[in-house]
């Protein structure tokens, strides 16, 4: 094949995955949807009554069992996790956020695995690895060998694991208040500073995104055009591309300054409310395991044990070869 | 009464060898007192407050000379955790002080840190939430609270630490009129019912005077005035850049020297003679010029709804803005004022209807051309500044428009000189003072010489004097360049003083559109619009003057003749008395 064609194909294939992922996240979810991802709204279903520690354990078990079992078990987990969102407050709005995010994770992972998996591993798994589009050797420096049917198939199988783990993780964020997550992290012996940082980050991300959008708007109203170049001249396209990169870097610097100012204010306010005043904290709502938590805990242990068993009888992480 | 605060010979330096941030401050506050701290932006109010709560020097490192004692405890040597149970603090931006997504969880954060028992935490949470009147919002998501409710939550957060004293640093600078009223009524309750000691820095002097006992004015880093409130108002506060209540100012104009009134009702009660004199009288107001410039902006049946939202921000609104005109958009938060600016700037597109800029449909104008026609200054100047120095900040737009470096630099320097910022051209924009940053954000937009200027709360966070400077500057430019200006404002006094026209937004539509006098007259019958007209309007409106005054300047001639006539009358009476007593012939 023509080397120029291969170079162009390689660059397009490598960049298409991340760009498709970003496109899905921003276009389908939208800015407001992305912000609402971090805004907990209280509900009454069993998911909200579950102790956050169980939900953390759920994410861990799903991720672990997916890692050492065959792909269709991850697919079952993914379906099960997605069906649980039906029990959240306003499930359609949650699906509108979770489905594109899961899909983006799925496509991103599949794409990455398809292009970046070592051919020797694919040959070992599938017996043969024939490239549809082999990449020029220079791309091997970054671990990209080319696109093969086996690679693509392998990528899809791995993608189920990542997607199931992501779906389980967002279930925790949607159905537990940050305060409860903080309490459960502390109860799990995570240092209080780390837990607080995670919770503040969860609250700060929407503000940060809003600020980023405002700064980009400020650039727009001062004449900066983030739209396409409206020209076929590669020099104009390239110049526009670099202008946009420069604008994003300038905006990033401004966002960092804004964030640091906010961070200092948050730190002062936390200190003024006695943060780290004592070695231990007490809790407004003490977290206790209820019956539903013990039942869920038992179920999770069973899932883990079944996973170990299935892995042992031949349904391990080996790729399925049709 | 016990001593709550004792500050002796306090000086604080942030930079060793540099100028002190405050110098030789002496201040005492007794338990139960409510002290208002005023002064220009950067005068040292925040530094003083941060030395009282112990943030200086415990968190913010600074050289401290002198002493600060809070209920007998020296703040320099007391741990912040111990001080946090003596002094509660509320800062400007509520979002930086809220750490939880649910109201009650946020209030519980402090008591949890103090390792109190869960029953004690519950008591404190319930009481604090009740004190600020947020009982119905106990399980409410914090991000859905209004600005006023968020600041009340921050007060509840502070109260949950059971402090004996509350300090507040411009707590309403980010709030609209309604939010401000909510916060002030909460403070009034704390003071009246619980005798809480309160020290508050605030620019909205007129609205807070009814609550406070004492006024402490910091000027040039030291205390210039420390008097009971009504005595302090007899001084010339304008000289120190502080906005005086208009009724106190009128009281002084008519020769009042005893105890300045604070509210319109007090003035009406004290000055019976004035009331009788002006009741139903006529006010000569210069006629507004009938001719208008060309239409600069036209809203033709415009409706707007955000993507994925089901609620209209506004529906089917029409209004025009003319060249050479200064229009204020007023109304409660969320009524669509900022959205209207975003539509004119092209950042949003109308869901229905048409917007025309200088006669052309807005969607036929490309981004670069539109930015040359419409300049938009955001609420927060910091979000408009993204360059590494002042010069490149102002050069940014001319360069985008294709000017070469020397042309862009010349243009930028001209504008910087106009704004008095040329001396700062190499400074990082974020190192400038808040007033300078505001001016720089306007300069960076005006360098494009737009025909239409949009200002979103241009005086927010500025002291009165700096705010007036900014607005006077803009008005001068409007005249010189025949620009059309729309400013979103929550300050009705500024709207009255500077606008040719006021447009009131409420409940998804425009409810009033006309000169400030007519809009304020209509607002009298509609408290739900949350427009609080300037005191001079309220005073003359209640006196039945035709038409009511909207600016002090409109009343000055009448007041002068009134003062003359009353002093003549007083002289005549005095003279008559002397004649009758046979003491002297006048």
mmCIF file with all atom_site columns, C-alpha atoms in Angstrom, chain B residues 274-424:
data_model
loop_
_atom_site.group_PDB
_atom_site.id
_atom_site.type_symbol
_atom_site.label_atom_id
_atom_site.label_alt_id
_atom_site.label_comp_id
_atom_site.label_asym_id
_atom_site.label_entity_id
_atom_site.label_seq_id
_atom_site.pdbx_PDB_ins_code
_atom_site.Cartn_x
_atom_site.Cartn_y
_atom_site.Cartn_z
_atom_site.occupancy
_atom_site.B_iso_or_equiv
_atom_site.pdbx_formal_charge
_atom_site.auth_seq_id
_atom_site.auth_comp_id
_atom_site.auth_asym_id
_atom_site.auth_atom_id
_atom_site.pdbx_PDB_model_num
ATOM 1   C CA . UNK B 1 274 ? -40.325 70.125 55.327 1.00 0.00 ? 274 UNK B CA 1
ATOM 2   C CA . UNK B 1 275 ? -43.221 67.744 54.772 1.00 0.00 ? 275 UNK B CA 1
ATOM 3   C CA . UNK B 1 276 ? -45.760 70.578 55.009 1.00 0.00 ? 276 UNK B CA 1
ATOM 4   C CA . UNK B 1 277 ? -43.704 72.770 52.721 1.00 0.00 ? 277 UNK B CA 1
ATOM 5   C CA . UNK B 1 278 ? -43.301 70.235 49.947 1.00 0.00 ? 278 UNK B CA 1
ATOM 6   C CA . UNK B 1 279 ? -46.587 68.350 50.184 1.00 0.00 ? 279 UNK B CA 1
ATOM 7   C CA . UNK B 1 280 ? -48.179 68.221 46.736 1.00 0.00 ? 280 UNK B CA 1
ATOM 8   C CA . UNK B 1 281 ? -45.692 70.745 45.376 1.00 0.00 ? 281 UNK B CA 1
ATOM 9   C CA . UNK B 1 282 ? -44.502 70.889 41.808 1.00 0.00 ? 282 UNK B CA 1
ATOM 10  C CA . UNK B 1 283 ? -41.056 69.918 40.659 1.00 0.00 ? 283 UNK B CA 1
ATOM 11  C CA . UNK B 1 284 ? -39.515 71.503 37.605 1.00 0.00 ? 284 UNK B CA 1
ATOM 12  C CA . UNK B 1 285 ? -37.718 68.815 35.705 1.00 0.00 ? 285 UNK B CA 1
ATOM 13  C CA . UNK B 1 286 ? -35.776 69.635 32.558 1.00 0.00 ? 286 UNK B CA 1
ATOM 14  C CA . UNK B 1 287 ? -37.565 68.195 29.544 1.00 0.00 ? 287 UNK B CA 1
ATOM 15  C CA . UNK B 1 288 ? -35.800 65.259 27.944 1.00 0.00 ? 288 UNK B CA 1
ATOM 16  C CA . UNK B 1 289 ? -34.702 65.806 24.359 1.00 0.00 ? 289 UNK B CA 1
ATOM 17  C CA . UNK B 1 290 ? -37.462 64.435 22.129 1.00 0.00 ? 290 UNK B CA 1
ATOM 18  C CA . UNK B 1 291 ? -35.230 63.368 19.246 1.00 0.00 ? 291 UNK B CA 1
ATOM 19  C CA . UNK B 1 292 ? -33.604 59.985 19.388 1.00 0.00 ? 292 UNK B CA 1
ATOM 20  C CA . UNK B 1 293 ? -30.686 58.562 17.475 1.00 0.00 ? 293 UNK B CA 1
ATOM 21  C CA . UNK B 1 294 ? -30.962 55.697 15.038 1.00 0.00 ? 294 UNK B CA 1
ATOM 22  C CA . UNK B 1 295 ? -32.120 52.309 16.301 1.00 0.00 ? 295 UNK B CA 1
ATOM 23  C CA . UNK B 1 296 ? -29.033 50.403 17.426 1.00 0.00 ? 296 UNK B CA 1
ATOM 24  C CA . UNK B 1 297 ? -30.674 47.223 18.745 1.00 0.00 ? 297 UNK B CA 1
ATOM 25  C CA . UNK B 1 298 ? -34.148 45.967 17.974 1.00 0.00 ? 298 UNK B CA 1
ATOM 26  C CA . UNK B 1 299 ? -35.870 43.073 19.757 1.00 0.00 ? 299 UNK B CA 1
ATOM 27  C CA . UNK B 1 300 ? -38.805 41.965 17.638 1.00 0.00 ? 300 UNK B CA 1
ATOM 28  C CA . UNK B 1 301 ? -41.030 39.353 19.309 1.00 0.00 ? 301 UNK B CA 1
ATOM 29  C CA . UNK B 1 302 ? -38.035 37.593 20.862 1.00 0.00 ? 302 UNK B CA 1
ATOM 30  C CA . UNK B 1 303 ? -38.515 34.491 22.998 1.00 0.00 ? 303 UNK B CA 1
ATOM 31  C CA . UNK B 1 304 ? -35.776 32.423 24.548 1.00 0.00 ? 304 UNK B CA 1
ATOM 32  C CA . UNK B 1 305 ? -35.541 29.012 26.165 1.00 0.00 ? 305 UNK B CA 1
ATOM 33  C CA . UNK B 1 306 ? -32.328 27.180 27.060 1.00 0.00 ? 306 UNK B CA 1
ATOM 34  C CA . UNK B 1 307 ? -31.596 23.862 25.349 1.00 0.00 ? 307 UNK B CA 1
ATOM 35  C CA . UNK B 1 308 ? -33.217 20.922 27.143 1.00 0.00 ? 308 UNK B CA 1
ATOM 36  C CA . UNK B 1 309 ? -35.213 23.298 29.338 1.00 0.00 ? 309 UNK B CA 1
ATOM 37  C CA . UNK B 1 310 ? -38.988 23.469 29.405 1.00 0.00 ? 310 UNK B CA 1
ATOM 38  C CA . UNK B 1 311 ? -39.262 26.995 30.812 1.00 0.00 ? 311 UNK B CA 1
ATOM 39  C CA . UNK B 1 312 ? -39.144 30.179 28.797 1.00 0.00 ? 312 UNK B CA 1
ATOM 40  C CA . UNK B 1 313 ? -36.640 32.703 30.113 1.00 0.00 ? 313 UNK B CA 1
ATOM 41  C CA . UNK B 1 314 ? -38.795 35.323 28.391 1.00 0.00 ? 314 UNK B CA 1
ATOM 42  C CA . UNK B 1 315 ? -41.527 35.247 25.787 1.00 0.00 ? 315 UNK B CA 1
ATOM 43  C CA . UNK B 1 316 ? -42.303 37.552 22.902 1.00 0.00 ? 316 UNK B CA 1
ATOM 44  C CA . UNK B 1 317 ? -40.478 40.665 24.069 1.00 0.00 ? 317 UNK B CA 1
ATOM 45  C CA . UNK B 1 318 ? -40.026 43.828 22.024 1.00 0.00 ? 318 UNK B CA 1
ATOM 46  C CA . UNK B 1 319 ? -37.791 46.784 22.738 1.00 0.00 ? 319 UNK B CA 1
ATOM 47  C CA . UNK B 1 320 ? -35.445 49.153 20.943 1.00 0.00 ? 320 UNK B CA 1
ATOM 48  C CA . UNK B 1 321 ? -32.173 50.711 21.988 1.00 0.00 ? 321 UNK B CA 1
ATOM 49  C CA . UNK B 1 322 ? -31.123 53.931 20.303 1.00 0.00 ? 322 UNK B CA 1
ATOM 50  C CA . UNK B 1 323 ? -27.713 55.401 19.537 1.00 0.00 ? 323 UNK B CA 1
ATOM 51  C CA . UNK B 1 324 ? -26.494 57.784 22.248 1.00 0.00 ? 324 UNK B CA 1
ATOM 52  C CA . UNK B 1 325 ? -28.795 56.220 24.845 1.00 0.00 ? 325 UNK B CA 1
ATOM 53  C CA . UNK B 1 326 ? -27.959 54.690 28.244 1.00 0.00 ? 326 UNK B CA 1
ATOM 54  C CA . UNK B 1 327 ? -30.532 52.079 29.236 1.00 0.00 ? 327 UNK B CA 1
ATOM 55  C CA . UNK B 1 328 ? -30.621 50.093 32.493 1.00 0.00 ? 328 UNK B CA 1
ATOM 56  C CA . UNK B 1 329 ? -32.135 46.619 32.638 1.00 0.00 ? 329 UNK B CA 1
ATOM 57  C CA . UNK B 1 330 ? -33.566 45.936 36.085 1.00 0.00 ? 330 UNK B CA 1
ATOM 58  C CA . UNK B 1 331 ? -35.504 43.111 37.748 1.00 0.00 ? 331 UNK B CA 1
ATOM 59  C CA . UNK B 1 332 ? -34.941 40.139 40.047 1.00 0.00 ? 332 UNK B CA 1
ATOM 60  C CA . UNK B 1 333 ? -32.238 37.509 39.451 1.00 0.00 ? 333 UNK B CA 1
ATOM 61  C CA . UNK B 1 334 ? -33.263 35.019 36.789 1.00 0.00 ? 334 UNK B CA 1
ATOM 62  C CA . UNK B 1 335 ? -35.666 37.401 35.046 1.00 0.00 ? 335 UNK B CA 1
ATOM 63  C CA . UNK B 1 336 ? -33.688 37.312 31.784 1.00 0.00 ? 336 UNK B CA 1
ATOM 64  C CA . UNK B 1 337 ? -31.581 40.484 31.906 1.00 0.00 ? 337 UNK B CA 1
ATOM 65  C CA . UNK B 1 338 ? -28.228 38.768 31.331 1.00 0.00 ? 338 UNK B CA 1
ATOM 66  C CA . UNK B 1 339 ? -29.822 36.477 28.740 1.00 0.00 ? 339 UNK B CA 1
ATOM 67  C CA . UNK B 1 340 ? -30.920 39.574 26.805 1.00 0.00 ? 340 UNK B CA 1
ATOM 68  C CA . UNK B 1 341 ? -27.280 40.745 26.768 1.00 0.00 ? 341 UNK B CA 1
ATOM 69  C CA . UNK B 1 342 ? -26.086 37.315 25.636 1.00 0.00 ? 342 UNK B CA 1
ATOM 70  C CA . UNK B 1 343 ? -28.583 37.404 22.760 1.00 0.00 ? 343 UNK B CA 1
ATOM 71  C CA . UNK B 1 344 ? -27.419 40.854 21.632 1.00 0.00 ? 344 UNK B CA 1
ATOM 72  C CA . UNK B 1 345 ? -23.788 39.728 21.776 1.00 0.00 ? 345 UNK B CA 1
ATOM 73  C CA . UNK B 1 346 ? -24.603 36.659 19.673 1.00 0.00 ? 346 UNK B CA 1
ATOM 74  C CA . UNK B 1 347 ? -23.575 34.178 22.384 1.00 0.00 ? 347 UNK B CA 1
ATOM 75  C CA . UNK B 1 348 ? -27.122 32.774 22.322 1.00 0.00 ? 348 UNK B CA 1
ATOM 76  C CA . UNK B 1 349 ? -29.662 32.642 19.519 1.00 0.00 ? 349 UNK B CA 1
ATOM 77  C CA . UNK B 1 350 ? -33.323 33.550 20.063 1.00 0.00 ? 350 UNK B CA 1
ATOM 78  C CA . UNK B 1 351 ? -35.694 30.580 20.127 1.00 0.00 ? 351 UNK B CA 1
ATOM 79  C CA . UNK B 1 352 ? -38.261 32.743 18.335 1.00 0.00 ? 352 UNK B CA 1
ATOM 80  C CA . UNK B 1 353 ? -38.325 36.260 16.934 1.00 0.00 ? 353 UNK B CA 1
ATOM 81  C CA . UNK B 1 354 ? -35.678 38.466 15.423 1.00 0.00 ? 354 UNK B CA 1
ATOM 82  C CA . UNK B 1 355 ? -32.885 40.655 16.786 1.00 0.00 ? 355 UNK B CA 1
ATOM 83  C CA . UNK B 1 356 ? -31.509 43.399 14.538 1.00 0.00 ? 356 UNK B CA 1
ATOM 84  C CA . UNK B 1 357 ? -28.224 45.210 15.131 1.00 0.00 ? 357 UNK B CA 1
ATOM 85  C CA . UNK B 1 358 ? -28.096 48.595 13.406 1.00 0.00 ? 358 UNK B CA 1
ATOM 86  C CA . UNK B 1 359 ? -30.899 47.430 11.136 1.00 0.00 ? 359 UNK B CA 1
ATOM 87  C CA . UNK B 1 360 ? -29.309 44.103 10.134 1.00 0.00 ? 360 UNK B CA 1
ATOM 88  C CA . UNK B 1 361 ? -30.552 40.695 11.331 1.00 0.00 ? 361 UNK B CA 1
ATOM 89  C CA . UNK B 1 362 ? -28.007 39.469 13.880 1.00 0.00 ? 362 UNK B CA 1
ATOM 90  C CA . UNK B 1 363 ? -27.646 36.056 12.225 1.00 0.00 ? 363 UNK B CA 1
ATOM 91  C CA . UNK B 1 364 ? -26.394 37.762 9.041  1.00 0.00 ? 364 UNK B CA 1
ATOM 92  C CA . UNK B 1 365 ? -23.400 39.257 10.915 1.00 0.00 ? 365 UNK B CA 1
ATOM 93  C CA . UNK B 1 366 ? -20.307 37.093 11.416 1.00 0.00 ? 366 UNK B CA 1
ATOM 94  C CA . UNK B 1 367 ? -18.578 36.767 14.797 1.00 0.00 ? 367 UNK B CA 1
ATOM 95  C CA . UNK B 1 368 ? -15.652 39.066 14.006 1.00 0.00 ? 368 UNK B CA 1
ATOM 96  C CA . UNK B 1 369 ? -17.869 41.818 12.623 1.00 0.00 ? 369 UNK B CA 1
ATOM 97  C CA . UNK B 1 370 ? -20.322 41.481 15.497 1.00 0.00 ? 370 UNK B CA 1
ATOM 98  C CA . UNK B 1 371 ? -17.529 41.898 18.046 1.00 0.00 ? 371 UNK B CA 1
ATOM 99  C CA . UNK B 1 372 ? -16.675 45.177 16.293 1.00 0.00 ? 372 UNK B CA 1
ATOM 100 C CA . UNK B 1 373 ? -20.265 46.383 16.624 1.00 0.00 ? 373 UNK B CA 1
ATOM 101 C CA . UNK B 1 374 ? -21.156 45.033 20.075 1.00 0.00 ? 374 UNK B CA 1
ATOM 102 C CA . UNK B 1 375 ? -18.854 45.147 23.110 1.00 0.00 ? 375 UNK B CA 1
ATOM 103 C CA . UNK B 1 376 ? -19.848 43.004 26.102 1.00 0.00 ? 376 UNK B CA 1
ATOM 104 C CA . UNK B 1 377 ? -18.357 43.442 29.574 1.00 0.00 ? 377 UNK B CA 1
ATOM 105 C CA . UNK B 1 378 ? -19.157 40.485 31.843 1.00 0.00 ? 378 UNK B CA 1
ATOM 106 C CA . UNK B 1 379 ? -20.209 40.609 35.501 1.00 0.00 ? 379 UNK B CA 1
ATOM 107 C CA . UNK B 1 380 ? -16.893 39.283 36.751 1.00 0.00 ? 380 UNK B CA 1
ATOM 108 C CA . UNK B 1 381 ? -13.965 41.165 35.186 1.00 0.00 ? 381 UNK B CA 1
ATOM 109 C CA . UNK B 1 382 ? -11.588 38.350 36.148 1.00 0.00 ? 382 UNK B CA 1
ATOM 110 C CA . UNK B 1 383 ? -13.273 36.051 33.662 1.00 0.00 ? 383 UNK B CA 1
ATOM 111 C CA . UNK B 1 384 ? -12.504 38.482 30.844 1.00 0.00 ? 384 UNK B CA 1
ATOM 112 C CA . UNK B 1 385 ? -8.802  38.784 31.545 1.00 0.00 ? 385 UNK B CA 1
ATOM 113 C CA . UNK B 1 386 ? -6.683  35.988 30.119 1.00 0.00 ? 386 UNK B CA 1
ATOM 114 C CA . UNK B 1 387 ? -3.478  37.653 28.934 1.00 0.00 ? 387 UNK B CA 1
ATOM 115 C CA . UNK B 1 388 ? -0.197  37.875 30.789 1.00 0.00 ? 388 UNK B CA 1
ATOM 116 C CA . UNK B 1 389 ? 0.014   41.664 30.910 1.00 0.00 ? 389 UNK B CA 1
ATOM 117 C CA . UNK B 1 390 ? -2.270  44.684 30.675 1.00 0.00 ? 390 UNK B CA 1
ATOM 118 C CA . UNK B 1 391 ? -1.030  45.785 27.253 1.00 0.00 ? 391 UNK B CA 1
ATOM 119 C CA . UNK B 1 392 ? -1.478  42.402 25.591 1.00 0.00 ? 392 UNK B CA 1
ATOM 120 C CA . UNK B 1 393 ? -4.937  42.173 27.186 1.00 0.00 ? 393 UNK B CA 1
ATOM 121 C CA . UNK B 1 394 ? -6.056  45.306 25.351 1.00 0.00 ? 394 UNK B CA 1
ATOM 122 C CA . UNK B 1 395 ? -4.109  44.388 22.184 1.00 0.00 ? 395 UNK B CA 1
ATOM 123 C CA . UNK B 1 396 ? -5.880  41.013 21.964 1.00 0.00 ? 396 UNK B CA 1
ATOM 124 C CA . UNK B 1 397 ? -8.922  42.233 20.008 1.00 0.00 ? 397 UNK B CA 1
ATOM 125 C CA . UNK B 1 398 ? -7.152  44.614 17.569 1.00 0.00 ? 398 UNK B CA 1
ATOM 126 C CA . UNK B 1 399 ? -4.713  41.816 16.723 1.00 0.00 ? 399 UNK B CA 1
ATOM 127 C CA . UNK B 1 400 ? -7.605  39.441 16.095 1.00 0.00 ? 400 UNK B CA 1
ATOM 128 C CA . UNK B 1 401 ? -9.006  42.016 13.703 1.00 0.00 ? 401 UNK B CA 1
ATOM 129 C CA . UNK B 1 402 ? -5.786  41.833 11.699 1.00 0.00 ? 402 UNK B CA 1
ATOM 130 C CA . UNK B 1 403 ? -3.934  44.950 12.882 1.00 0.00 ? 403 UNK B CA 1
ATOM 131 C CA . UNK B 1 404 ? -0.146  44.584 12.874 1.00 0.00 ? 404 UNK B CA 1
ATOM 132 C CA . UNK B 1 405 ? 1.758   44.706 16.187 1.00 0.00 ? 405 UNK B CA 1
ATOM 133 C CA . UNK B 1 406 ? 2.675   48.399 16.091 1.00 0.00 ? 406 UNK B CA 1
ATOM 134 C CA . UNK B 1 407 ? -0.850  49.489 15.112 1.00 0.00 ? 407 UNK B CA 1
ATOM 135 C CA . UNK B 1 408 ? -2.409  47.254 17.761 1.00 0.00 ? 408 UNK B CA 1
ATOM 136 C CA . UNK B 1 409 ? 0.015   48.530 20.400 1.00 0.00 ? 409 UNK B CA 1
ATOM 137 C CA . UNK B 1 410 ? -0.687  52.172 19.520 1.00 0.00 ? 410 UNK B CA 1
ATOM 138 C CA . UNK B 1 411 ? -4.439  51.605 19.704 1.00 0.00 ? 411 UNK B CA 1
ATOM 139 C CA . UNK B 1 412 ? -4.111  49.737 23.003 1.00 0.00 ? 412 UNK B CA 1
ATOM 140 C CA . UNK B 1 413 ? -1.906  52.419 24.542 1.00 0.00 ? 413 UNK B CA 1
ATOM 141 C CA . UNK B 1 414 ? -4.366  55.137 23.501 1.00 0.00 ? 414 UNK B CA 1
ATOM 142 C CA . UNK B 1 415 ? -7.210  53.337 25.247 1.00 0.00 ? 415 UNK B CA 1
ATOM 143 C CA . UNK B 1 416 ? -5.079  52.567 28.310 1.00 0.00 ? 416 UNK B CA 1
ATOM 144 C CA . UNK B 1 417 ? -4.184  56.262 28.609 1.00 0.00 ? 417 UNK B CA 1
ATOM 145 C CA . UNK B 1 418 ? -7.852  57.154 28.342 1.00 0.00 ? 418 UNK B CA 1
ATOM 146 C CA . UNK B 1 419 ? -8.588  54.819 31.267 1.00 0.00 ? 419 UNK B CA 1
ATOM 147 C CA . UNK B 1 420 ? -5.549  55.954 33.289 1.00 0.00 ? 420 UNK B CA 1
ATOM 148 C CA . UNK B 1 421 ? -3.998  52.498 33.061 1.00 0.00 ? 421 UNK B CA 1
ATOM 149 C CA . UNK B 1 422 ? -1.013  53.218 30.789 1.00 0.00 ? 422 UNK B CA 1
ATOM 150 C CA . UNK B 1 423 ? 1.319   53.123 33.786 1.00 0.00 ? 423 UNK B CA 1
ATOM 151 C CA . UNK B 1 424 ? 0.340   49.514 34.430 1.00 0.00 ? 424 UNK B CA 1
#
